[in-house]
Amino acid sequence: MNIRPGLALMGLLSFMACGGRSGDSPTPTPPAVHRVLAVSALPKNYPQSTVADLIEARSLVQGAGARGEFASYGWGTALESTPGTFTVTRVGSTAADSASAGISQQLIGLQVINTVVRDVPRDLLTTAWDSAVMRNRFKALLDQLGAGLQGRVTYLSIGNEVDVHLAATGEWVAYKTFLDDVAAYARAKWPGVKVGTTLTFGGAQAHPSEAARLTAACDLLIFTYYPLGAGFVPLGADRPATDLPAMVALTGGRPVVVQEFGYPANAAILGSSEAAQAAFFTSGLGTWASLGAAKMPFLNVFLLHDFDQASVNALAAYYGLPSDAGFKAYLGSLGLRRNDGSPKQAWAALVQGAATSGLP
């Protein structure tokens, strides 16, 4: 089963988000191309995190050299949970707060597909992707986001790990029609923003023709990357040395953004270790630096702190794997630090790797 955790996980981070407004602003000056590191900063003690924990999490990732940020929002579950009523204020204010805090590049995910499900307003659950109704409703959402993202969003992803859902439903062609139309609308609204859709790296390899056609009009390719084998057992910690260049080879000269980059440390069930997790980040950051900013300008590490067991159980249920011990072990050991805040070996590897490669 080719399932990777994606923005359902990021949805659990949405409590860290807060604002936006509609309208237009002057066209921003495009930022210089340089490599930007991000770390999904789930705070310690989640979900009982305090404001101090949130502040500490941001301080940790920025101290490690992170100057990028990834935020995701479900269309139907968060931004238009009541059809025709938009709840978008937090999107713009979160983007503004991040910019004020020193974040230079932001990847925003608007989830119309979230790995295994449609995340659309409930009156659109059976509406065809390529219908005018579906496309115009999403454009109305973009209108509402308007100036809240102007000059702040660098990369826009429309749909998360869409290959998983599209492979199951066969809706590749209809979704491409939707994506190409709304992406052009987004570019007109936010000149300079690079727009794409997020695929799992494994899915892009498993469905190369479909993935290539789907993303042909995209400005960039966006991947989630967790190198796993059967039973969610991680593959070799040195896989980034071959897999990151393989991502670049798929793009036809366009940049690659890595939306999620992670590796589990669970030893008892997955046979991994904290040392292997650390080696993965050492390999990954070194390979990323060697590729250069033009080919891979943005990489987001997932995750700062481990999820607690209740969150792991909820995510496993979402993915339809409530009793899969391997999946739970995978989800529960992705953090660079434990839920109680203590660091794993991977944290030191990340800090050292970022410094060695010249970040920030």
PDB file of N, CA and C in Angstrom, residues 4-72:
ATOM      1  N   ARG A   4       1.609   7.555   2.209  1.00  0.00           N
ATOM      2  CA  ARG A   4       2.574   8.324   2.998  1.00  0.00           C
ATOM      3  C   ARG A   4       1.808   9.326   3.838  1.00  0.00           C
ATOM      4  N   PRO A   5       2.245   9.623   5.054  1.00  0.00           N
ATOM      5  CA  PRO A   5       1.545  10.638   5.823  1.00  0.00           C
ATOM      6  C   PRO A   5       1.798  12.000   5.226  1.00  0.00           C
ATOM      7  N   GLY A   6       0.776  12.812   5.181  1.00  0.00           N
ATOM      8  CA  GLY A   6       0.934  14.117   4.573  1.00  0.00           C
ATOM      9  C   GLY A   6       0.232  15.183   5.360  1.00  0.00           C
ATOM     10  N   LEU A   7      -0.635  15.924   4.724  1.00  0.00           N
ATOM     11  CA  LEU A   7      -1.212  17.089   5.358  1.00  0.00           C
ATOM     12  C   LEU A   7      -2.345  16.770   6.299  1.00  0.00           C
ATOM     13  N   ALA A   8      -2.774  15.527   6.367  1.00  0.00           N
ATOM     14  CA  ALA A   8      -3.614  15.181   7.510  1.00  0.00           C
ATOM     15  C   ALA A   8      -2.789  15.390   8.767  1.00  0.00           C
ATOM     16  N   LEU A   9      -1.526  15.004   8.708  1.00  0.00           N
ATOM     17  CA  LEU A   9      -0.624  15.285   9.818  1.00  0.00           C
ATOM     18  C   LEU A   9      -0.481  16.782  10.012  1.00  0.00           C
ATOM     19  N   MET A  10      -0.322  17.508   8.914  1.00  0.00           N
ATOM     20  CA  MET A  10      -0.160  18.943   9.038  1.00  0.00           C
ATOM     21  C   MET A  10      -1.414  19.597   9.570  1.00  0.00           C
ATOM     22  N   GLY A  11      -2.570  18.979   9.327  1.00  0.00           N
ATOM     23  CA  GLY A  11      -3.797  19.532   9.877  1.00  0.00           C
ATOM     24  C   GLY A  11      -3.761  19.591  11.378  1.00  0.00           C
ATOM     25  N   LEU A  12      -3.068  18.663  11.996  1.00  0.00           N
ATOM     26  CA  LEU A  12      -2.954  18.695  13.451  1.00  0.00           C
ATOM     27  C   LEU A  12      -2.083  19.858  13.922  1.00  0.00           C
ATOM     28  N   LEU A  13      -1.342  20.451  13.004  1.00  0.00           N
ATOM     29  CA  LEU A  13      -0.528  21.600  13.362  1.00  0.00           C
ATOM     30  C   LEU A  13      -1.271  22.915  13.176  1.00  0.00           C
ATOM     31  N   SER A  14      -2.513  22.861  12.696  1.00  0.00           N
ATOM     32  CA  SER A  14      -3.210  24.091  12.328  1.00  0.00           C
ATOM     33  C   SER A  14      -3.545  24.967  13.520  1.00  0.00           C
ATOM     34  N   PHE A  15      -3.468  24.420  14.727  1.00  0.00           N
ATOM     35  CA  PHE A  15      -3.707  25.255  15.908  1.00  0.00           C
ATOM     36  C   PHE A  15      -2.646  26.350  16.023  1.00  0.00           C
ATOM     37  N   MET A  16      -1.536  26.173  15.298  1.00  0.00           N
ATOM     38  CA  MET A  16      -0.473  27.167  15.349  1.00  0.00           C
ATOM     39  C   MET A  16      -0.765  28.327  14.401  1.00  0.00           C
ATOM     40  N   ALA A  17      -1.847  28.208  13.609  1.00  0.00           N
ATOM     41  CA  ALA A  17      -2.147  29.234  12.615  1.00  0.00           C
ATOM     42  C   ALA A  17      -3.100  30.259  13.189  1.00  0.00           C
ATOM     43  N   CYS A  18      -3.033  31.449  12.609  1.00  0.00           N
ATOM     44  CA  CYS A  18      -3.976  32.488  13.063  1.00  0.00           C
ATOM     45  C   CYS A  18      -4.347  33.546  12.010  1.00  0.00           C
ATOM     46  N   GLY A  19      -4.779  34.381  10.581  1.00  0.00           N
ATOM     47  CA  GLY A  19      -5.368  35.411   9.819  1.00  0.00           C
ATOM     48  C   GLY A  19      -5.391  35.786   8.350  1.00  0.00           C
ATOM     49  N   GLY A  20      -6.037  36.600   7.556  1.00  0.00           N
ATOM     50  CA  GLY A  20      -6.034  37.000   6.161  1.00  0.00           C
ATOM     51  C   GLY A  20      -7.144  37.959   5.832  1.00  0.00           C
ATOM     52  N   ARG A  21      -7.097  38.532   4.691  1.00  0.00           N
ATOM     53  CA  ARG A  21      -8.147  39.444   4.260  1.00  0.00           C
ATOM     54  C   ARG A  21      -8.221  39.401   2.750  1.00  0.00           C
ATOM     55  N   SER A  22      -9.281  39.917   2.185  1.00  0.00           N
ATOM     56  CA  SER A  22      -9.429  39.883   0.738  1.00  0.00           C
ATOM     57  C   SER A  22      -8.922  41.171   0.124  1.00  0.00           C
ATOM     58  N   GLY A  23      -8.724  41.136  -1.206  1.00  0.00           N
ATOM     59  CA  GLY A  23      -8.263  42.333  -1.904  1.00  0.00           C
ATOM     60  C   GLY A  23      -6.956  42.093  -2.614  1.00  0.00           C
ATOM     61  N   ASP A  24      -6.414  43.116  -3.237  1.00  0.00           N
ATOM     62  CA  ASP A  24      -5.175  42.999  -3.979  1.00  0.00           C
ATOM     63  C   ASP A  24      -4.149  43.987  -3.452  1.00  0.00           C
ATOM     64  N   SER A  25      -2.870  43.643  -3.600  1.00  0.00           N
ATOM     65  CA  SER A  25      -1.766  44.504  -3.182  1.00  0.00           C
ATOM     66  C   SER A  25      -0.794  44.632  -4.330  1.00  0.00           C
ATOM     67  N   PRO A  26       0.140  45.579  -4.259  1.00  0.00           N
ATOM     68  CA  PRO A  26       1.120  45.711  -5.335  1.00  0.00           C
ATOM     69  C   PRO A  26       1.924  44.435  -5.519  1.00  0.00           C
ATOM     70  N   THR A  27       2.344  44.187  -6.735  1.00  0.00           N
ATOM     71  CA  THR A  27       3.134  42.999  -7.032  1.00  0.00           C
ATOM     72  C   THR A  27       4.469  43.059  -6.296  1.00  0.00           C
ATOM     73  N   PRO A  28       4.807  41.995  -5.513  1.00  0.00           N
ATOM     74  CA  PRO A  28       6.065  42.012  -4.771  1.00  0.00           C
ATOM     75  C   PRO A  28       7.251  41.745  -5.681  1.00  0.00           C
ATOM     76  N   THR A  29       8.432  42.142  -5.243  1.00  0.00           N
ATOM     77  CA  THR A  29       9.661  41.810  -5.950  1.00  0.00           C
ATOM     78  C   THR A  29       9.996  40.352  -5.679  1.00  0.00           C
ATOM     79  N   PRO A  30      10.200  39.536  -6.715  1.00  0.00           N
ATOM     80  CA  PRO A  30      10.505  38.122  -6.485  1.00  0.00           C
ATOM     81  C   PRO A  30      11.771  37.963  -5.641  1.00  0.00           C
ATOM     82  N   PRO A  31      11.749  37.006  -4.687  1.00  0.00           N
ATOM     83  CA  PRO A  31      12.933  36.812  -3.863  1.00  0.00           C
ATOM     84  C   PRO A  31      14.074  36.192  -4.650  1.00  0.00           C
ATOM     85  N   ALA A  32      15.291  36.440  -4.208  1.00  0.00           N
ATOM     86  CA  ALA A  32      16.447  35.798  -4.827  1.00  0.00           C
ATOM     87  C   ALA A  32      16.364  34.295  -4.612  1.00  0.00           C
ATOM     88  N   VAL A  33      16.878  33.524  -5.566  1.00  0.00           N
ATOM     89  CA  VAL A  33      16.845  32.070  -5.451  1.00  0.00           C
ATOM     90  C   VAL A  33      17.966  31.620  -4.524  1.00  0.00           C
ATOM     91  N   HIS A  34      17.609  31.018  -3.432  1.00  0.00           N
ATOM     92  CA  HIS A  34      18.583  30.432  -2.527  1.00  0.00           C
ATOM     93  C   HIS A  34      17.923  29.285  -1.787  1.00  0.00           C
ATOM     94  N   ARG A  35      18.725  28.400  -1.245  1.00  0.00           N
ATOM     95  CA  ARG A  35      18.175  27.243  -0.540  1.00  0.00           C
ATOM     96  C   ARG A  35      17.592  27.683   0.800  1.00  0.00           C
ATOM     97  N   VAL A  36      16.382  27.214   1.069  1.00  0.00           N
ATOM     98  CA  VAL A  36      15.714  27.560   2.311  1.00  0.00           C
ATOM     99  C   VAL A  36      15.261  26.273   3.014  1.00  0.00           C
ATOM    100  N   LEU A  37      15.649  26.156   4.265  1.00  0.00           N
ATOM    101  CA  LEU A  37      15.253  25.032   5.108  1.00  0.00           C
ATOM    102  C   LEU A  37      14.029  25.407   5.929  1.00  0.00           C
ATOM    103  N   ALA A  38      13.104  24.469   6.062  1.00  0.00           N
ATOM    104  CA  ALA A  38      11.963  24.612   6.962  1.00  0.00           C
ATOM    105  C   ALA A  38      11.887  23.368   7.829  1.00  0.00           C
ATOM    106  N   VAL A  39      11.289  23.495   9.003  1.00  0.00           N
ATOM    107  CA  VAL A  39      11.056  22.360   9.885  1.00  0.00           C
ATOM    108  C   VAL A  39       9.639  22.492  10.430  1.00  0.00           C
ATOM    109  N   SER A  40       8.806  21.487  10.239  1.00  0.00           N
ATOM    110  CA  SER A  40       7.451  21.524  10.785  1.00  0.00           C
ATOM    111  C   SER A  40       7.540  21.498  12.314  1.00  0.00           C
ATOM    112  N   ALA A  41       7.249  22.672  12.900  1.00  0.00           N
ATOM    113  CA  ALA A  41       7.615  22.907  14.295  1.00  0.00           C
ATOM    114  C   ALA A  41       6.531  22.505  15.282  1.00  0.00           C
ATOM    115  N   LEU A  42       6.131  21.235  15.240  1.00  0.00           N
ATOM    116  CA  LEU A  42       5.219  20.743  16.267  1.00  0.00           C
ATOM    117  C   LEU A  42       5.898  20.895  17.623  1.00  0.00           C
ATOM    118  N   PRO A  43       5.270  21.586  18.581  1.00  0.00           N
ATOM    119  CA  PRO A  43       5.934  21.824  19.862  1.00  0.00           C
ATOM    120  C   PRO A  43       5.943  20.591  20.755  1.00  0.00           C
ATOM    121  N   LYS A  44       6.785  20.617  21.749  1.00  0.00           N
ATOM    122  CA  LYS A  44       6.793  19.525  22.729  1.00  0.00           C
ATOM    123  C   LYS A  44       5.466  19.524  23.495  1.00  0.00           C
ATOM    124  N   ASN A  45       5.186  18.390  24.092  1.00  0.00           N
ATOM    125  CA  ASN A  45       3.984  18.204  24.927  1.00  0.00           C
ATOM    126  C   ASN A  45       2.684  18.303  24.146  1.00  0.00           C
ATOM    127  N   TYR A  46       2.751  18.256  22.796  1.00  0.00           N
ATOM    128  CA  TYR A  46       1.528  18.288  22.011  1.00  0.00           C
ATOM    129  C   TYR A  46       0.662  17.084  22.364  1.00  0.00           C
ATOM    130  N   PRO A  47      -0.671  17.248  22.548  1.00  0.00           N
ATOM    131  CA  PRO A  47      -1.496  18.433  22.288  1.00  0.00           C
ATOM    132  C   PRO A  47      -1.734  19.324  23.513  1.00  0.00           C
ATOM    133  N   GLN A  48      -0.989  19.137  24.577  1.00  0.00           N
ATOM    134  CA  GLN A  48      -1.115  20.010  25.743  1.00  0.00           C
ATOM    135  C   GLN A  48      -0.057  21.120  25.739  1.00  0.00           C
ATOM    136  N   SER A  49       0.394  21.506  24.576  1.00  0.00           N
ATOM    137  CA  SER A  49       1.460  22.493  24.472  1.00  0.00           C
ATOM    138  C   SER A  49       1.009  23.854  24.993  1.00  0.00           C
ATOM    139  N   THR A  50       1.928  24.549  25.631  1.00  0.00           N
ATOM    140  CA  THR A  50       1.678  25.900  26.113  1.00  0.00           C
ATOM    141  C   THR A  50       2.177  26.920  25.086  1.00  0.00           C
ATOM    142  N   VAL A  51       1.847  28.181  25.296  1.00  0.00           N
ATOM    143  CA  VAL A  51       2.374  29.243  24.434  1.00  0.00           C
ATOM    144  C   VAL A  51       3.898  29.243  24.488  1.00  0.00           C
ATOM    145  N   ALA A  52       4.444  28.995  25.677  1.00  0.00           N
ATOM    146  CA  ALA A  52       5.906  28.941  25.804  1.00  0.00           C
ATOM    147  C   ALA A  52       6.489  27.811  24.963  1.00  0.00           C
ATOM    148  N   ASP A  53       5.777  26.677  24.880  1.00  0.00           N
ATOM    149  CA  ASP A  53       6.239  25.564  24.048  1.00  0.00           C
ATOM    150  C   ASP A  53       6.244  25.952  22.570  1.00  0.00           C
ATOM    151  N   LEU A  54       5.219  26.686  22.146  1.00  0.00           N
ATOM    152  CA  LEU A  54       5.143  27.139  20.761  1.00  0.00           C
ATOM    153  C   LEU A  54       6.298  28.077  20.422  1.00  0.00           C
ATOM    154  N   ILE A  55       6.571  28.993  21.325  1.00  0.00           N
ATOM    155  CA  ILE A  55       7.659  29.942  21.116  1.00  0.00           C
ATOM    156  C   ILE A  55       8.994  29.216  21.070  1.00  0.00           C
ATOM    157  N   GLU A  56       9.170  28.267  21.972  1.00  0.00           N
ATOM    158  CA  GLU A  56      10.412  27.498  21.993  1.00  0.00           C
ATOM    159  C   GLU A  56      10.603  26.717  20.701  1.00  0.00           C
ATOM    160  N   ALA A  57       9.521  26.136  20.165  1.00  0.00           N
ATOM    161  CA  ALA A  57       9.631  25.356  18.931  1.00  0.00           C
ATOM    162  C   ALA A  57      10.117  26.223  17.783  1.00  0.00           C
ATOM    163  N   ARG A  58       9.530  27.405  17.634  1.00  0.00           N
ATOM    164  CA  ARG A  58       9.984  28.296  16.566  1.00  0.00           C
ATOM    165  C   ARG A  58      11.432  28.719  16.786  1.00  0.00           C
ATOM    166  N   SER A  59      11.803  28.996  18.035  1.00  0.00           N
ATOM    167  CA  SER A  59      13.167  29.403  18.328  1.00  0.00           C
ATOM    168  C   SER A  59      14.150  28.289  17.978  1.00  0.00           C
ATOM    169  N   LEU A  60      13.785  27.056  18.271  1.00  0.00           N
ATOM    170  CA  LEU A  60      14.654  25.927  17.970  1.00  0.00           C
ATOM    171  C   LEU A  60      14.912  25.812  16.469  1.00  0.00           C
ATOM    172  N   VAL A  61      13.838  25.861  15.676  1.00  0.00           N
ATOM    173  CA  VAL A  61      14.020  25.638  14.243  1.00  0.00           C
ATOM    174  C   VAL A  61      14.737  26.813  13.588  1.00  0.00           C
ATOM    175  N   GLN A  62      14.462  28.027  14.043  1.00  0.00           N
ATOM    176  CA  GLN A  62      15.178  29.163  13.465  1.00  0.00           C
ATOM    177  C   GLN A  62      16.639  29.165  13.900  1.00  0.00           C
ATOM    178  N   GLY A  63      16.896  28.736  15.131  1.00  0.00           N
ATOM    179  CA  GLY A  63      18.269  28.624  15.585  1.00  0.00           C
ATOM    180  C   GLY A  63      19.059  27.596  14.807  1.00  0.00           C
ATOM    181  N   ALA A  64      18.349  26.599  14.268  1.00  0.00           N
ATOM    182  CA  ALA A  64      19.002  25.567  13.460  1.00  0.00           C
ATOM    183  C   ALA A  64      19.214  26.007  12.016  1.00  0.00           C
ATOM    184  N   GLY A  65      18.710  27.189  11.657  1.00  0.00           N
ATOM    185  CA  GLY A  65      18.922  27.691  10.302  1.00  0.00           C
ATOM    186  C   GLY A  65      17.694  27.701   9.427  1.00  0.00           C
ATOM    187  N   ALA A  66      16.528  27.382   9.983  1.00  0.00           N
ATOM    188  CA  ALA A  66      15.305  27.362   9.181  1.00  0.00           C
ATOM    189  C   ALA A  66      14.809  28.782   8.928  1.00  0.00           C
ATOM    190  N   ARG A  67      14.628  29.115   7.665  1.00  0.00           N
ATOM    191  CA  ARG A  67      14.073  30.412   7.283  1.00  0.00           C
ATOM    192  C   ARG A  67      12.873  30.240   6.364  1.00  0.00           C
ATOM    193  N   GLY A  68      12.362  29.013   6.287  1.00  0.00           N
ATOM    194  CA  GLY A  68      11.160  28.724   5.514  1.00  0.00           C
ATOM    195  C   GLY A  68      10.081  28.160   6.414  1.00  0.00           C
ATOM    196  N   GLU A  69       8.867  28.114   5.901  1.00  0.00           N
ATOM    197  CA  GLU A  69       7.759  27.566   6.684  1.00  0.00           C
ATOM    198  C   GLU A  69       6.730  26.948   5.744  1.00  0.00           C
ATOM    199  N   PHE A  70       6.136  25.859   6.200  1.00  0.00           N
ATOM    200  CA  PHE A  70       5.084  25.169   5.457  1.00  0.00           C
ATOM    201  C   PHE A  70       3.817  25.193   6.305  1.00  0.00           C
ATOM    202  N   ALA A  71       2.717  25.663   5.719  1.00  0.00           N
ATOM    203  CA  ALA A  71       1.414  25.664   6.407  1.00  0.00           C
ATOM    204  C   ALA A  71       0.380  25.087   5.460  1.00  0.00           C
ATOM    205  N   SER A  72      -0.562  24.309   6.007  1.00  0.00           N
ATOM    206  CA  SER A  72      -1.553  23.668   5.174  1.00  0.00           C
ATOM    207  C   SER A  72      -2.945  23.876   5.725  1.00  0.00           C
TER     208      SER A  72
END
